Short mmCIF file of C-alpha atoms in Angstrom, two decimals:
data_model
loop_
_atom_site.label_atom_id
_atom_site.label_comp_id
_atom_site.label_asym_id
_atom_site.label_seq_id
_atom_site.Cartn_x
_atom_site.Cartn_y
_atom_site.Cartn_z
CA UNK I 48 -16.45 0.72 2.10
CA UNK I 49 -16.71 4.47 2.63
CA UNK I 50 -12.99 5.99 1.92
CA UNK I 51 -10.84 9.11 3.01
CA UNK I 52 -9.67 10.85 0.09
CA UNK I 53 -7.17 12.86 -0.30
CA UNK I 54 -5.98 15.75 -2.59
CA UNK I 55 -3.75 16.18 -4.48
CA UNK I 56 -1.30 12.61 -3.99
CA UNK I 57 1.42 14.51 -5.26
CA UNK I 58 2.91 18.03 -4.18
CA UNK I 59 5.89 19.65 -5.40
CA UNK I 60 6.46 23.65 -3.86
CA UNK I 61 9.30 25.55 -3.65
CA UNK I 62 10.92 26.81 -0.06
CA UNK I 63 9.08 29.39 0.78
CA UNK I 64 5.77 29.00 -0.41
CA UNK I 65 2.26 27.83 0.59
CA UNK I 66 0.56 25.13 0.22
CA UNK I 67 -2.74 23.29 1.33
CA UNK I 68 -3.41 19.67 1.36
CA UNK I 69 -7.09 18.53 1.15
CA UNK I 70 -8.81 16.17 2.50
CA UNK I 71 -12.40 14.63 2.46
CA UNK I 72 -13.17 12.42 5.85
CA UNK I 73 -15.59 10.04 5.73
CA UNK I 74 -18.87 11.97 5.82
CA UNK I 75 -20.06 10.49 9.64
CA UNK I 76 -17.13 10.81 11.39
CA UNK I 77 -16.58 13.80 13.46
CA UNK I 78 -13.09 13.54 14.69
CA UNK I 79 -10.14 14.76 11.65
CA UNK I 80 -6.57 14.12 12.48
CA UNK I 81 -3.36 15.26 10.14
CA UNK I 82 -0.21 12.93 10.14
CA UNK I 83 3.46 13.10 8.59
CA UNK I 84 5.39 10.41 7.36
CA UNK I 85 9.23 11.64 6.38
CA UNK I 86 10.72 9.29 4.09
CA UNK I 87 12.35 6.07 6.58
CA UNK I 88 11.08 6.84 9.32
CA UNK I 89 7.84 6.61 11.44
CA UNK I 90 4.29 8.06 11.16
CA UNK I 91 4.07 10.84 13.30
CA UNK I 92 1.07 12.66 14.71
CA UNK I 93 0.53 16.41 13.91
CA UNK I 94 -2.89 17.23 15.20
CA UNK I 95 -6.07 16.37 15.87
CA UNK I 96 -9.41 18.45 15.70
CA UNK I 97 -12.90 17.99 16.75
CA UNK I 98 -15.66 20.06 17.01
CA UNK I 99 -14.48 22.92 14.99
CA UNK I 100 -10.97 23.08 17.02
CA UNK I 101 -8.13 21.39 17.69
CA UNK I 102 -7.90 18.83 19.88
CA UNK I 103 -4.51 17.85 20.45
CA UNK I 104 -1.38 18.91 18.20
CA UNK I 105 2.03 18.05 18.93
CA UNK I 106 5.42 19.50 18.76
CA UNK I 107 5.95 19.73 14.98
CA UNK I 108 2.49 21.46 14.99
CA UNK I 109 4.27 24.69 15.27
CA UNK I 110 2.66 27.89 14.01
CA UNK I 111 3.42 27.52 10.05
CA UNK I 112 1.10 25.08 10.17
CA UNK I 113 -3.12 25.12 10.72
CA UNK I 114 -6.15 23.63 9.81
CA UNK I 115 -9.50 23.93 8.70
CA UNK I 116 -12.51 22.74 7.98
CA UNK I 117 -13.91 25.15 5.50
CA UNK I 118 -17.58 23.48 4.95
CA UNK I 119 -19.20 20.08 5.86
CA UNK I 120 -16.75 17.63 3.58
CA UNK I 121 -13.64 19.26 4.01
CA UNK I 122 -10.37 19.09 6.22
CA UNK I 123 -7.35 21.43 5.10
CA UNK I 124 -3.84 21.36 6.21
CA UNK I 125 -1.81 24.58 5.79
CA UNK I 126 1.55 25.15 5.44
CA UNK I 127 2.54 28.67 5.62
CA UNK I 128 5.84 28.82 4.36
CA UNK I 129 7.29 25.66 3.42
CA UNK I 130 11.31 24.20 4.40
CA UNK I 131 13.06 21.86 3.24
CA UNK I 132 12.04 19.41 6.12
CA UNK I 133 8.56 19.62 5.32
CA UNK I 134 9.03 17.00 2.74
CA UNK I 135 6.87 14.03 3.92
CA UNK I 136 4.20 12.10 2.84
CA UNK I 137 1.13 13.47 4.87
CA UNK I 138 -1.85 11.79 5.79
CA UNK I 139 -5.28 12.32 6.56
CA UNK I 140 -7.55 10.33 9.28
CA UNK I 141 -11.06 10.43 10.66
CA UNK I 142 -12.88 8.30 12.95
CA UNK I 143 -16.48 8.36 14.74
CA UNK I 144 -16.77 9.67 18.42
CA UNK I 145 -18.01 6.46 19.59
CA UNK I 146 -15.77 3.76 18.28
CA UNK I 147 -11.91 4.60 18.02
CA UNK I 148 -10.71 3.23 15.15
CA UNK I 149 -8.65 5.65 12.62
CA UNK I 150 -9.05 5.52 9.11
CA UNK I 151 -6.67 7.12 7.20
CA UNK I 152 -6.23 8.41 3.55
CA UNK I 153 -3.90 7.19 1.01
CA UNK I 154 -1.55 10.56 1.57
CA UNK I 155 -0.39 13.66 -0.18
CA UNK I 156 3.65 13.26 -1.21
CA UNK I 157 4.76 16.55 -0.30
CA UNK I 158 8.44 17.43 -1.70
CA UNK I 159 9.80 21.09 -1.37
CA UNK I 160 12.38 22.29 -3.46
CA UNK F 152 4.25 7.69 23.99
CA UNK F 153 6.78 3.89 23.58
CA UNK F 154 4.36 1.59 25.36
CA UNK F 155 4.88 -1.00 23.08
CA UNK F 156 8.08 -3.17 22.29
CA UNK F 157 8.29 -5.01 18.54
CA UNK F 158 11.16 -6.67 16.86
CA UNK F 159 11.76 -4.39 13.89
CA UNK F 160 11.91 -7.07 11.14
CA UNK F 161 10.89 -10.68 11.09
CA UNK F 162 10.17 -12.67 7.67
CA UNK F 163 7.44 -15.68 6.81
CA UNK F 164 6.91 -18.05 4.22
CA UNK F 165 4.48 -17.37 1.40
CA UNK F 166 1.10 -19.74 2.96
CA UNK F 167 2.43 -20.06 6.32
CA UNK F 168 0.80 -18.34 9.86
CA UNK F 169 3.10 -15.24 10.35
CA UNK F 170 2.93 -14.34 14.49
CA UNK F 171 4.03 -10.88 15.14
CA UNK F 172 4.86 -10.92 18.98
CA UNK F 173 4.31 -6.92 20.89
CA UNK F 174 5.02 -6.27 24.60
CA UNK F 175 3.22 -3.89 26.73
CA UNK F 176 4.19 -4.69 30.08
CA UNK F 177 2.85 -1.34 31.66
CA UNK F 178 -0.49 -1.35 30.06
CA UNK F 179 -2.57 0.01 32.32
CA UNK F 180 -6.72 -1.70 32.80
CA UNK F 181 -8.42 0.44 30.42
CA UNK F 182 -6.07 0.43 27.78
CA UNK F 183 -6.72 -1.66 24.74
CA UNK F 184 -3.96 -3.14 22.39
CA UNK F 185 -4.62 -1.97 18.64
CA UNK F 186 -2.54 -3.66 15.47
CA UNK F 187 -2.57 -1.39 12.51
CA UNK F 188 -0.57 -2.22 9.19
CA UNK F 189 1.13 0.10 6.78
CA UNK F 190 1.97 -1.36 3.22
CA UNK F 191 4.92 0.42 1.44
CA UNK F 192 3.90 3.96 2.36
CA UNK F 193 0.12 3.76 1.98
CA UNK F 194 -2.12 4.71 4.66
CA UNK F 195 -1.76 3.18 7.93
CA UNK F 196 -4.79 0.47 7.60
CA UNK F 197 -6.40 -0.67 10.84
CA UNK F 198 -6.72 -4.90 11.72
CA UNK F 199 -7.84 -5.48 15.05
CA UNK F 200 -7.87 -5.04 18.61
CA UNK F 201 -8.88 -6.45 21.89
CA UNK F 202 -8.92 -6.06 25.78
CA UNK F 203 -7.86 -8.84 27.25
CA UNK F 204 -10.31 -11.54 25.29
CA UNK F 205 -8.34 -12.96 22.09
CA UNK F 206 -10.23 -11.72 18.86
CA UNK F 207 -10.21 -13.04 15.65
CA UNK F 208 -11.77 -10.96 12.08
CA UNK F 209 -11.51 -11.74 8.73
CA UNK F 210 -7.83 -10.22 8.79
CA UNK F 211 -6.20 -11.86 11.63
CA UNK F 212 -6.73 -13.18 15.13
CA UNK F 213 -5.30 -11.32 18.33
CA UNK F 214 -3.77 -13.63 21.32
CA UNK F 215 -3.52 -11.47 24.49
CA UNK F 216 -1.73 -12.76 27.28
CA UNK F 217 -3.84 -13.41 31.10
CA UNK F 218 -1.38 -10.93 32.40
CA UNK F 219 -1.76 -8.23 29.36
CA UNK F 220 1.98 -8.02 29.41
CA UNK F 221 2.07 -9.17 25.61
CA UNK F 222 0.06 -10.35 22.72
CA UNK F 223 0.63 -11.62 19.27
CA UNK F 224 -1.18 -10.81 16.06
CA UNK F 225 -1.49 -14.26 13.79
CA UNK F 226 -1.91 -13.86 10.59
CA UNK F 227 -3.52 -17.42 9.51
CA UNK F 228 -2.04 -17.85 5.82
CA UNK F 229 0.40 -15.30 4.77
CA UNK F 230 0.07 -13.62 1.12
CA UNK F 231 2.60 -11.55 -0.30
CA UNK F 232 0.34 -8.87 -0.18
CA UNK F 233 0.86 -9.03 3.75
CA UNK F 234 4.58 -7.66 3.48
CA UNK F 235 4.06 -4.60 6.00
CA UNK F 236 5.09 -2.98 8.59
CA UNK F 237 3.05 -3.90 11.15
CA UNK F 238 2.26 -1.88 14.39
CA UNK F 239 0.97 -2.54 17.89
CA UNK F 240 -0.63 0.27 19.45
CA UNK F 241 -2.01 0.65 23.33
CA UNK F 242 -4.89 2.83 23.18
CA UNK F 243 -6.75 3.66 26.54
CA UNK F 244 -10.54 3.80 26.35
CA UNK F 245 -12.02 6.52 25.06
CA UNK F 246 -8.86 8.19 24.15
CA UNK F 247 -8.94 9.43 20.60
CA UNK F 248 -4.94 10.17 18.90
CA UNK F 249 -2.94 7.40 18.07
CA UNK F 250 0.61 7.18 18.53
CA UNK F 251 2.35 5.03 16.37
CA UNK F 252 6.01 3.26 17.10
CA UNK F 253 9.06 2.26 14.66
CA UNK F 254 6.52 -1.36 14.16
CA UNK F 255 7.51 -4.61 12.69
CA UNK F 256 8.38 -5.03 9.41
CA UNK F 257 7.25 -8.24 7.92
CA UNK F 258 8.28 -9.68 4.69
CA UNK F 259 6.36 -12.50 2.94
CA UNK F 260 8.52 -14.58 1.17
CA UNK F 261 7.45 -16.59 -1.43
#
């Protein structure tokens, strides 16, 4: 069964700096999606993007973070300037436009120092 | 975004049919009730989901109430494998972000 992958599983920055997680969707879907999972508590939507934009992003979505999808395999989450609170596990999704069932990544463990 | 309401922990013998009960008493026509599973911090893995018709897949089988108020995801034979935390979701139709709740978790025991 096709797979989202995701790069790199573990993370470790310090405050401060910038990182990008990486993500491959599964190559016929069309709609990317970026979640956070701090450690305890619930998965939490970031954003959403379709159609070379972003659909939907929610509160933590603020503007140290963006994404991208550089060429036709690839979905990027930036993090400008990492905190503290940033460490989470973060996960990837993607789904077709006609059926709306997520399928999501096995995450990136992000810890900043 | 709570539509749904889950008991946050409920446990099940090794073999035996573990029923994870979810309320939704203000889901709307169009919205569909999703179950999605998370196992110790892996990605959240999708199971099933249905309308108002009970459903049944390889995973599990979905019991939806004639009102919609509530269904109840059965899993036949519990494995150890199926400790989780286990999440009901109401989707509407053709919306396109899931939302996920604090879930059920579920310990097999053997």
């Amino acid at each position: 069964e096709p797979e989202v992958t995701q790069t790199p599983s573990h993370q470790v920055t310090q405050m401060g700096q910038e990182v990008i997680l990486r993500c491959v969707p599964i190559s016929n879907h069309l709609y990317f999606y970026w979640y956070r999972q701090i450690l305890g508590q619930k998965v939490e939507f970031l954003v959403s993007f379709y159609n070379n934009e972003i659909s939907e992003k929610s509160e933590i979505f603020d503007d140290q973070f963006s994404v991208e999808r550089p060429d036709g395999s690839n979905f990027t989450l930036k993090i400008r300037s990492t905190k503290l609170e940033d460490s989470a596990m973060y996960f990837c999704a993607s789904k077709r436009v006609d059926v709306s069932k997520l399928f999501f990544g096995s995450g990136t463990q992000l810890s900043v120092l | 975004d709570a539509k749904t309401t889950q008991p946050p922990s409920m446990d099940c013998a090794e073999g035996r049919a573990a029923n994870l009960p979810c309320n939704h008493s203000t889901i709307s026509g169009n919205e569909y009730v999703y179950w999605y599973r998370q196992i110790h911090s892996q990605g959240p893995q999708y199971i099933i989901h249905g309308l108002k018709n009970n459903e049944t897949n390889e995973m599990a089988s979905l019991i939806i109430t004639e009102d919609r108020k509530s269904s109840t995801l059965i899993l036949p034979h519990a494995t150890l494998r199926d400790t989780a935390v286990y999440y009901c979701i109401v989707m509407g139709t053709g919306a396109n972000n899931l939302f996920f709740g604090t879930g059920t978790r579920l310990t097999v025991i053997p």
